[in-house]
PDB file of C-alpha atoms in Angstrom:
ATOM      1  CA  UNK A  27       1.581  10.053 -20.564  1.00  0.00           C
ATOM      2  CA  UNK A  28      -1.995   9.036 -19.826  1.00  0.00           C
ATOM      3  CA  UNK A  29      -1.599   6.876 -16.736  1.00  0.00           C
ATOM      4  CA  UNK A  30      -4.018   4.567 -14.939  1.00  0.00           C
ATOM      5  CA  UNK A  31      -3.938   4.854 -11.152  1.00  0.00           C
ATOM      6  CA  UNK A  32      -5.326   1.514  -9.934  1.00  0.00           C
ATOM      7  CA  UNK A  33      -4.613   1.894  -6.223  1.00  0.00           C
ATOM      8  CA  UNK A  34      -7.535   2.331  -3.784  1.00  0.00           C
ATOM      9  CA  UNK A  35      -8.708   5.570  -2.258  1.00  0.00           C
ATOM     10  CA  UNK A  36      -7.850   7.789  -0.513  1.00  0.00           C
ATOM     11  CA  UNK A  37      -4.388   7.396  -2.033  1.00  0.00           C
ATOM     12  CA  UNK A  38      -5.571   7.202  -5.656  1.00  0.00           C
ATOM     13  CA  UNK A  39      -6.854  10.776  -5.862  1.00  0.00           C
ATOM     14  CA  UNK A  40      -3.714  12.104  -4.180  1.00  0.00           C
ATOM     15  CA  UNK A  41      -1.524  10.253  -6.675  1.00  0.00           C
ATOM     16  CA  UNK A  42      -3.669  11.607  -9.508  1.00  0.00           C
ATOM     17  CA  UNK A  43      -2.993  15.149  -8.365  1.00  0.00           C
ATOM     18  CA  UNK A  44       0.727  14.478  -8.238  1.00  0.00           C
ATOM     19  CA  UNK A  45       0.695  13.045 -11.761  1.00  0.00           C
ATOM     20  CA  UNK A  46      -1.124  16.117 -13.028  1.00  0.00           C
ATOM     21  CA  UNK A  47       1.525  18.334 -11.417  1.00  0.00           C
ATOM     22  CA  UNK A  48       4.181  16.348 -13.288  1.00  0.00           C
ATOM     23  CA  UNK A  49       2.425  16.986 -16.589  1.00  0.00           C
ATOM     24  CA  UNK A  50       0.778  13.590 -17.009  1.00  0.00           C
ATOM     25  CA  UNK A  51      -2.916  12.802 -17.459  1.00  0.00           C
ATOM     26  CA  UNK A  52      -4.143  10.522 -14.661  1.00  0.00           C
ATOM     27  CA  UNK A  53      -7.022   8.095 -15.014  1.00  0.00           C
ATOM     28  CA  UNK A  54      -8.017   7.401 -11.405  1.00  0.00           C
ATOM     29  CA  UNK A  55      -9.860   4.075 -11.427  1.00  0.00           C
ATOM     30  CA  UNK A  56      -9.236   1.910  -8.333  1.00  0.00           C
ATOM     31  CA  UNK A  57      -9.733  -1.854  -8.540  1.00  0.00           C
ATOM     32  CA  UNK A  58      -9.845  -2.252  -4.749  1.00  0.00           C
ATOM     33  CA  UNK A  59     -11.941  -0.575  -2.052  1.00  0.00           C
ATOM     34  CA  UNK A  60     -10.629  -0.436   1.524  1.00  0.00           C
ATOM     35  CA  UNK A  61     -13.268  -1.170   4.141  1.00  0.00           C
ATOM     36  CA  UNK A  62     -12.896  -1.430   7.929  1.00  0.00           C
ATOM     37  CA  UNK A  63     -13.853  -4.784   9.397  1.00  0.00           C
ATOM     38  CA  UNK A  64     -15.156  -3.270  12.635  1.00  0.00           C
ATOM     39  CA  UNK A  65     -12.966  -5.602  14.701  1.00  0.00           C
ATOM     40  CA  UNK A  66     -12.252  -4.225  18.177  1.00  0.00           C
ATOM     41  CA  UNK A  67      -8.681  -4.015  19.438  1.00  0.00           C
ATOM     42  CA  UNK A  68      -7.857  -6.259  22.440  1.00  0.00           C
ATOM     43  CA  UNK A  69      -8.231  -4.682  25.869  1.00  0.00           C
ATOM     44  CA  UNK A  70      -4.805  -5.925  27.037  1.00  0.00           C
ATOM     45  CA  UNK A  71      -1.888  -3.561  27.593  1.00  0.00           C
ATOM     46  CA  UNK A  72       0.695  -3.365  24.792  1.00  0.00           C
ATOM     47  CA  UNK A  73       4.239  -2.036  24.722  1.00  0.00           C
ATOM     48  CA  UNK A  74       4.149  -1.169  21.032  1.00  0.00           C
ATOM     49  CA  UNK A  75       1.860  -0.742  18.035  1.00  0.00           C
ATOM     50  CA  UNK A  76       2.739  -2.010  14.540  1.00  0.00           C
ATOM     51  CA  UNK A  77       1.252   0.013  11.675  1.00  0.00           C
ATOM     52  CA  UNK A  78       2.175  -1.534   8.333  1.00  0.00           C
ATOM     53  CA  UNK A  79      -0.293   0.498   6.248  1.00  0.00           C
ATOM     54  CA  UNK A  80      -1.934   3.902   6.305  1.00  0.00           C
ATOM     55  CA  UNK A  81      -5.201   1.946   6.299  1.00  0.00           C
ATOM     56  CA  UNK A  82      -4.330   0.695   9.783  1.00  0.00           C
ATOM     57  CA  UNK A  83      -4.314   4.264  11.089  1.00  0.00           C
ATOM     58  CA  UNK A  84      -7.651   4.997   9.421  1.00  0.00           C
ATOM     59  CA  UNK A  85      -9.124   1.924  11.131  1.00  0.00           C
ATOM     60  CA  UNK A  86      -8.303   3.221  14.634  1.00  0.00           C
ATOM     61  CA  UNK A  87     -11.296   4.611  16.494  1.00  0.00           C
ATOM     62  CA  UNK A  88     -11.153   7.839  18.504  1.00  0.00           C
ATOM     63  CA  UNK A  89     -10.944   5.763  21.671  1.00  0.00           C
ATOM     64  CA  UNK A  90      -8.074   3.701  20.202  1.00  0.00           C
ATOM     65  CA  UNK A  91      -6.151   6.877  19.419  1.00  0.00           C
ATOM     66  CA  UNK A  92      -6.494   8.160  22.958  1.00  0.00           C
ATOM     67  CA  UNK A  93      -5.559   4.783  24.406  1.00  0.00           C
ATOM     68  CA  UNK A  94      -2.367   4.475  22.310  1.00  0.00           C
ATOM     69  CA  UNK A  95      -1.443   8.161  22.389  1.00  0.00           C
ATOM     70  CA  UNK A  96       1.814   7.571  24.275  1.00  0.00           C
ATOM     71  CA  UNK A  97       2.501   3.956  23.232  1.00  0.00           C
ATOM     72  CA  UNK A  98       5.442   3.580  20.811  1.00  0.00           C
ATOM     73  CA  UNK A  99       4.031   3.164  17.305  1.00  0.00           C
ATOM     74  CA  UNK A 100       6.149   1.717  14.497  1.00  0.00           C
ATOM     75  CA  UNK A 101       5.013   2.860  11.046  1.00  0.00           C
ATOM     76  CA  UNK A 102       6.288   1.163   7.907  1.00  0.00           C
ATOM     77  CA  UNK A 103       6.542   4.355   5.835  1.00  0.00           C
ATOM     78  CA  UNK A 104       6.441   8.143   5.836  1.00  0.00           C
ATOM     79  CA  UNK A 105       2.776   8.428   4.849  1.00  0.00           C
ATOM     80  CA  UNK A 106       1.679   6.010   7.565  1.00  0.00           C
ATOM     81  CA  UNK A 107       3.852   7.804  10.128  1.00  0.00           C
ATOM     82  CA  UNK A 108       2.450  11.209   9.167  1.00  0.00           C
ATOM     83  CA  UNK A 109      -1.131   9.970   9.464  1.00  0.00           C
ATOM     84  CA  UNK A 110      -0.369   8.366  12.826  1.00  0.00           C
ATOM     85  CA  UNK A 111       0.971  11.659  14.182  1.00  0.00           C
ATOM     86  CA  UNK A 112      -2.016  13.510  12.760  1.00  0.00           C
ATOM     87  CA  UNK A 113      -4.267  10.994  14.520  1.00  0.00           C
ATOM     88  CA  UNK A 114      -2.724  11.970  17.846  1.00  0.00           C
ATOM     89  CA  UNK A 115      -0.101   9.255  18.338  1.00  0.00           C
ATOM     90  CA  UNK A 116       2.931  10.930  19.853  1.00  0.00           C
ATOM     91  CA  UNK A 117       5.692   8.296  19.851  1.00  0.00           C
ATOM     92  CA  UNK A 118       5.884   7.350  16.163  1.00  0.00           C
ATOM     93  CA  UNK A 119       8.967   5.810  14.544  1.00  0.00           C
ATOM     94  CA  UNK A 120       9.207   5.473  10.755  1.00  0.00           C
ATOM     95  CA  UNK A 121      10.815   2.523   8.948  1.00  0.00           C
ATOM     96  CA  UNK A 122      11.306   4.135   5.537  1.00  0.00           C
ATOM     97  CA  UNK A 123       8.909   1.803   3.745  1.00  0.00           C
ATOM     98  CA  UNK A 124      10.852  -1.339   4.629  1.00  0.00           C
ATOM     99  CA  UNK A 125       9.558  -4.168   6.858  1.00  0.00           C
ATOM    100  CA  UNK A 126      13.093  -5.306   7.711  1.00  0.00           C
ATOM    101  CA  UNK A 127      13.955  -1.820   8.979  1.00  0.00           C
ATOM    102  CA  UNK A 128      10.769  -1.806  11.042  1.00  0.00           C
ATOM    103  CA  UNK A 129      12.030  -4.939  12.777  1.00  0.00           C
ATOM    104  CA  UNK A 130      15.323  -3.172  13.499  1.00  0.00           C
ATOM    105  CA  UNK A 131      13.470  -0.171  14.937  1.00  0.00           C
ATOM    106  CA  UNK A 132      11.376  -2.325  17.249  1.00  0.00           C
ATOM    107  CA  UNK A 133      14.399  -4.267  18.499  1.00  0.00           C
ATOM    108  CA  UNK A 134      16.324  -1.033  19.101  1.00  0.00           C
ATOM    109  CA  UNK A 135      13.427   0.477  21.048  1.00  0.00           C
ATOM    110  CA  UNK A 136      11.815  -2.331  23.022  1.00  0.00           C
ATOM    111  CA  UNK A 137      13.318  -5.362  24.767  1.00  0.00           C
ATOM    112  CA  UNK A 138      12.466  -8.878  23.648  1.00  0.00           C
ATOM    113  CA  UNK A 139       9.362 -10.111  25.412  1.00  0.00           C
ATOM    114  CA  UNK A 140       7.511  -6.814  24.908  1.00  0.00           C
ATOM    115  CA  UNK A 141       3.907  -7.420  23.886  1.00  0.00           C
ATOM    116  CA  UNK A 142       3.077  -5.876  20.490  1.00  0.00           C
ATOM    117  CA  UNK A 143      -0.197  -5.216  18.673  1.00  0.00           C
ATOM    118  CA  UNK A 144      -0.311  -5.374  14.882  1.00  0.00           C
ATOM    119  CA  UNK A 145      -3.240  -3.556  13.265  1.00  0.00           C
ATOM    120  CA  UNK A 146      -3.392  -5.598  10.073  1.00  0.00           C
ATOM    121  CA  UNK A 147      -5.355  -6.114   6.881  1.00  0.00           C
ATOM    122  CA  UNK A 148      -6.977  -9.263   5.553  1.00  0.00           C
ATOM    123  CA  UNK A 149      -4.190  -9.836   3.005  1.00  0.00           C
ATOM    124  CA  UNK A 150      -1.318  -8.946   5.322  1.00  0.00           C
ATOM    125  CA  UNK A 151       2.202 -10.222   4.602  1.00  0.00           C
ATOM    126  CA  UNK A 152       4.232 -12.451   6.905  1.00  0.00           C
ATOM    127  CA  UNK A 153       6.710  -9.674   7.668  1.00  0.00           C
ATOM    128  CA  UNK A 154       7.503  -7.942   9.925  1.00  0.00           C
ATOM    129  CA  UNK A 155       5.583 -10.092  12.422  1.00  0.00           C
ATOM    130  CA  UNK A 156       7.365 -13.349  11.526  1.00  0.00           C
ATOM    131  CA  UNK A 157      10.826 -11.924  12.224  1.00  0.00           C
ATOM    132  CA  UNK A 158       9.704 -10.181  15.405  1.00  0.00           C
ATOM    133  CA  UNK A 159       8.134 -13.353  16.773  1.00  0.00           C
ATOM    134  CA  UNK A 160      11.352 -15.228  16.003  1.00  0.00           C
ATOM    135  CA  UNK A 161      13.229 -12.512  17.918  1.00  0.00           C
ATOM    136  CA  UNK A 162      11.057 -13.141  20.988  1.00  0.00           C
ATOM    137  CA  UNK A 163       8.288 -10.555  20.674  1.00  0.00           C
ATOM    138  CA  UNK A 164       4.766 -11.839  21.353  1.00  0.00           C
ATOM    139  CA  UNK A 165       2.403 -10.253  18.829  1.00  0.00           C
ATOM    140  CA  UNK A 166      -1.373  -9.994  18.753  1.00  0.00           C
ATOM    141  CA  UNK A 167      -2.802  -9.263  15.306  1.00  0.00           C
ATOM    142  CA  UNK A 168      -6.193  -7.718  14.636  1.00  0.00           C
ATOM    143  CA  UNK A 169      -7.607  -7.702  11.101  1.00  0.00           C
ATOM    144  CA  UNK A 170      -8.954  -4.160  11.088  1.00  0.00           C
ATOM    145  CA  UNK A 171      -9.464  -3.545   7.354  1.00  0.00           C
ATOM    146  CA  UNK A 172      -9.948  -5.418   4.093  1.00  0.00           C
ATOM    147  CA  UNK A 173      -9.330  -4.613   0.436  1.00  0.00           C
ATOM    148  CA  UNK A 174     -12.428  -5.630  -1.526  1.00  0.00           C
ATOM    149  CA  UNK A 175     -11.891  -6.231  -5.248  1.00  0.00           C
ATOM    150  CA  UNK A 176     -14.116  -4.765  -7.936  1.00  0.00           C
ATOM    151  CA  UNK A 177     -16.120  -7.357  -9.854  1.00  0.00           C
ATOM    152  CA  UNK A 178     -15.524  -5.808 -13.277  1.00  0.00           C
ATOM    153  CA  UNK A 179     -12.919  -3.597 -14.901  1.00  0.00           C
ATOM    154  CA  UNK A 180     -13.694   0.123 -14.334  1.00  0.00           C
ATOM    155  CA  UNK A 181     -15.585   1.518 -17.335  1.00  0.00           C
ATOM    156  CA  UNK A 182     -13.008   4.206 -18.127  1.00  0.00           C
ATOM    157  CA  UNK A 183     -10.249   1.597 -18.250  1.00  0.00           C
ATOM    158  CA  UNK A 184     -12.263  -0.884 -20.284  1.00  0.00           C
ATOM    159  CA  UNK A 185     -12.964   1.864 -22.837  1.00  0.00           C
ATOM    160  CA  UNK A 186      -9.327   2.978 -22.923  1.00  0.00           C
ATOM    161  CA  UNK A 187      -7.932  -0.554 -23.281  1.00  0.00           C
ATOM    162  CA  UNK A 188     -10.515  -1.322 -25.942  1.00  0.00           C
ATOM    163  CA  UNK A 189      -9.183   1.626 -27.944  1.00  0.00           C
ATOM    164  CA  UNK A 190      -5.523   0.710 -27.353  1.00  0.00           C
ATOM    165  CA  UNK A 191      -3.032   1.887 -28.571  1.00  0.00           C
ATOM    166  CA  UNK A 192      -3.100   5.605 -27.980  1.00  0.00           C
ATOM    167  CA  UNK A 193      -5.684   6.189 -25.273  1.00  0.00           C
ATOM    168  CA  UNK A 194      -3.743   4.773 -22.293  1.00  0.00           C
ATOM    169  CA  UNK A 195       0.001   4.347 -21.981  1.00  0.00           C
ATOM    170  CA  UNK A 196       0.922   3.250 -18.473  1.00  0.00           C
ATOM    171  CA  UNK A 197      -0.342   2.010 -15.114  1.00  0.00           C
ATOM    172  CA  UNK A 198       0.968   2.499 -11.581  1.00  0.00           C
ATOM    173  CA  UNK A 199       0.874  -0.540  -9.277  1.00  0.00           C
ATOM    174  CA  UNK A 200       1.129   0.113  -5.542  1.00  0.00           C
ATOM    175  CA  UNK A 201       0.389  -3.353  -4.124  1.00  0.00           C
ATOM    176  CA  UNK A 202       0.650  -6.980  -5.166  1.00  0.00           C
ATOM    177  CA  UNK A 203      -3.109  -7.398  -4.650  1.00  0.00           C
ATOM    178  CA  UNK A 204      -4.048  -4.430  -6.860  1.00  0.00           C
ATOM    179  CA  UNK A 205      -1.683  -5.609  -9.603  1.00  0.00           C
ATOM    180  CA  UNK A 206      -3.173  -9.112  -9.517  1.00  0.00           C
ATOM    181  CA  UNK A 207      -6.703  -7.716  -9.488  1.00  0.00           C
ATOM    182  CA  UNK A 208      -6.108  -5.273 -12.345  1.00  0.00           C
ATOM    183  CA  UNK A 209      -4.643  -8.019 -14.517  1.00  0.00           C
ATOM    184  CA  UNK A 210      -7.402 -10.461 -13.634  1.00  0.00           C
ATOM    185  CA  UNK A 211     -10.159  -7.976 -14.436  1.00  0.00           C
ATOM    186  CA  UNK A 212      -8.518  -7.066 -17.743  1.00  0.00           C
ATOM    187  CA  UNK A 213      -8.275 -10.718 -18.724  1.00  0.00           C
ATOM    188  CA  UNK A 214     -11.889 -11.325 -17.727  1.00  0.00           C
ATOM    189  CA  UNK A 215     -12.880  -8.452 -20.018  1.00  0.00           C
ATOM    190  CA  UNK A 216     -10.788 -10.044 -22.800  1.00  0.00           C
ATOM    191  CA  UNK A 217      -8.420  -7.073 -22.692  1.00  0.00           C
ATOM    192  CA  UNK A 218      -5.389  -8.871 -21.266  1.00  0.00           C
ATOM    193  CA  UNK A 219      -3.288  -8.171 -24.348  1.00  0.00           C
ATOM    194  CA  UNK A 220      -3.851  -4.426 -24.214  1.00  0.00           C
ATOM    195  CA  UNK A 221      -3.204  -4.465 -20.458  1.00  0.00           C
ATOM    196  CA  UNK A 222       0.076  -6.301 -20.965  1.00  0.00           C
ATOM    197  CA  UNK A 223       1.169  -3.766 -23.592  1.00  0.00           C
ATOM    198  CA  UNK A 224       0.993  -0.888 -21.102  1.00  0.00           C
ATOM    199  CA  UNK A 225       4.088   0.401 -19.337  1.00  0.00           C
ATOM    200  CA  UNK A 226       3.860  -1.108 -15.857  1.00  0.00           C
ATOM    201  CA  UNK A 227       5.422   0.937 -13.038  1.00  0.00           C
ATOM    202  CA  UNK A 228       5.629  -1.040  -9.765  1.00  0.00           C
ATOM    203  CA  UNK A 229       6.321   0.107  -6.221  1.00  0.00           C
ATOM    204  CA  UNK A 230       8.518  -2.934  -5.463  1.00  0.00           C
ATOM    205  CA  UNK A 231       9.631  -6.315  -6.709  1.00  0.00           C
ATOM    206  CA  UNK A 232       6.922  -7.962  -4.637  1.00  0.00           C
ATOM    207  CA  UNK A 233       4.291  -5.791  -6.336  1.00  0.00           C
ATOM    208  CA  UNK A 234       5.688  -6.708  -9.749  1.00  0.00           C
ATOM    209  CA  UNK A 235       5.869 -10.448  -9.006  1.00  0.00           C
ATOM    210  CA  UNK A 236       2.373 -11.492 -10.199  1.00  0.00           C
ATOM    211  CA  UNK A 237       2.823  -9.539 -13.438  1.00  0.00           C
ATOM    212  CA  UNK A 238       6.196 -11.148 -14.071  1.00  0.00           C
ATOM    213  CA  UNK A 239       4.723 -14.573 -13.273  1.00  0.00           C
ATOM    214  CA  UNK A 240       2.020 -13.925 -15.883  1.00  0.00           C
ATOM    215  CA  UNK A 241       4.700 -13.205 -18.486  1.00  0.00           C
ATOM    216  CA  UNK A 242       4.152  -9.444 -18.647  1.00  0.00           C
ATOM    217  CA  UNK A 243       6.983  -7.008 -19.264  1.00  0.00           C
ATOM    218  CA  UNK A 244       7.381  -4.767 -16.226  1.00  0.00           C
ATOM    219  CA  UNK A 245       8.760  -1.413 -17.339  1.00  0.00           C
ATOM    220  CA  UNK A 246       9.965  -0.029 -13.988  1.00  0.00           C
ATOM    221  CA  UNK A 247      10.400  -1.310 -10.414  1.00  0.00           C
ATOM    222  CA  UNK A 248      11.187   1.265  -7.732  1.00  0.00           C
ATOM    223  CA  UNK A 249      14.443   0.662  -5.857  1.00  0.00           C
ATOM    224  CA  UNK A 250      12.744   1.910  -2.689  1.00  0.00           C
ATOM    225  CA  UNK A 251       9.091   1.072  -1.958  1.00  0.00           C
ATOM    226  CA  UNK A 252       7.836   4.651  -1.754  1.00  0.00           C
ATOM    227  CA  UNK A 253       5.881   6.953  -4.043  1.00  0.00           C
ATOM    228  CA  UNK A 254       8.714   9.428  -4.484  1.00  0.00           C
ATOM    229  CA  UNK A 255      10.910   6.750  -6.029  1.00  0.00           C
ATOM    230  CA  UNK A 256       8.087   5.364  -8.135  1.00  0.00           C
ATOM    231  CA  UNK A 257       7.166   8.749  -9.597  1.00  0.00           C
ATOM    232  CA  UNK A 258      10.834   9.551 -10.162  1.00  0.00           C
ATOM    233  CA  UNK A 259      10.783   6.762 -12.745  1.00  0.00           C
ATOM    234  CA  UNK A 260       8.176   8.735 -14.665  1.00  0.00           C
ATOM    235  CA  UNK A 261       9.941  12.065 -14.230  1.00  0.00           C
ATOM    236  CA  UNK A 262      13.208  10.748 -15.640  1.00  0.00           C
ATOM    237  CA  UNK A 263      11.463   9.050 -18.545  1.00  0.00           C
ATOM    238  CA  UNK A 264      12.696   5.601 -17.440  1.00  0.00           C
TER     239      UNK A 264
END
């Protein structure tokens, strides 16, 4: 299939390479750009670090990485955990892509009352911080990065959707925000019908939610919110 990869870089290019290896033709055209906010982390001491996106690791400065080298870091997924270790963090626990499991990991590792730091994005979700606060963990959140939406549909996608059917068959959605943005840009370009006719592969039910709410047919929702499961849907022809 010819598949649109709408997720932001640096993940988009990596996903494109994986699609090529599977025999597909990727069209890498992000609708979001990740940018650091430049916000400094608090100087206070913390018992644990919450990393709910690989972008959080990228936002850490060299000084931050030295400072938190031996502080327990709780990463939401395998990619985030791998990047955290590569950045020099030594006590990294991985939650398998699930916020609820991250809460379990924190509670199994640190006693209630432990001060936590969440390196977050502008459009961060309520979890896992809401559940951890309810469980008695004080949390400081720093908005360290933001996903900035493109103002128009990428040219390659506008051309492909304008020539639909035949030139583009599917799209991979990795976040709720990118799915919403992709749909909004397509509608603004008066290509909402062609966008809706694509096969939509979504990383999770939450990612698929805005498409479902708009009345679009979602072709595949990964049972686990990780890339391996998402791409398995393509490999099996689901």
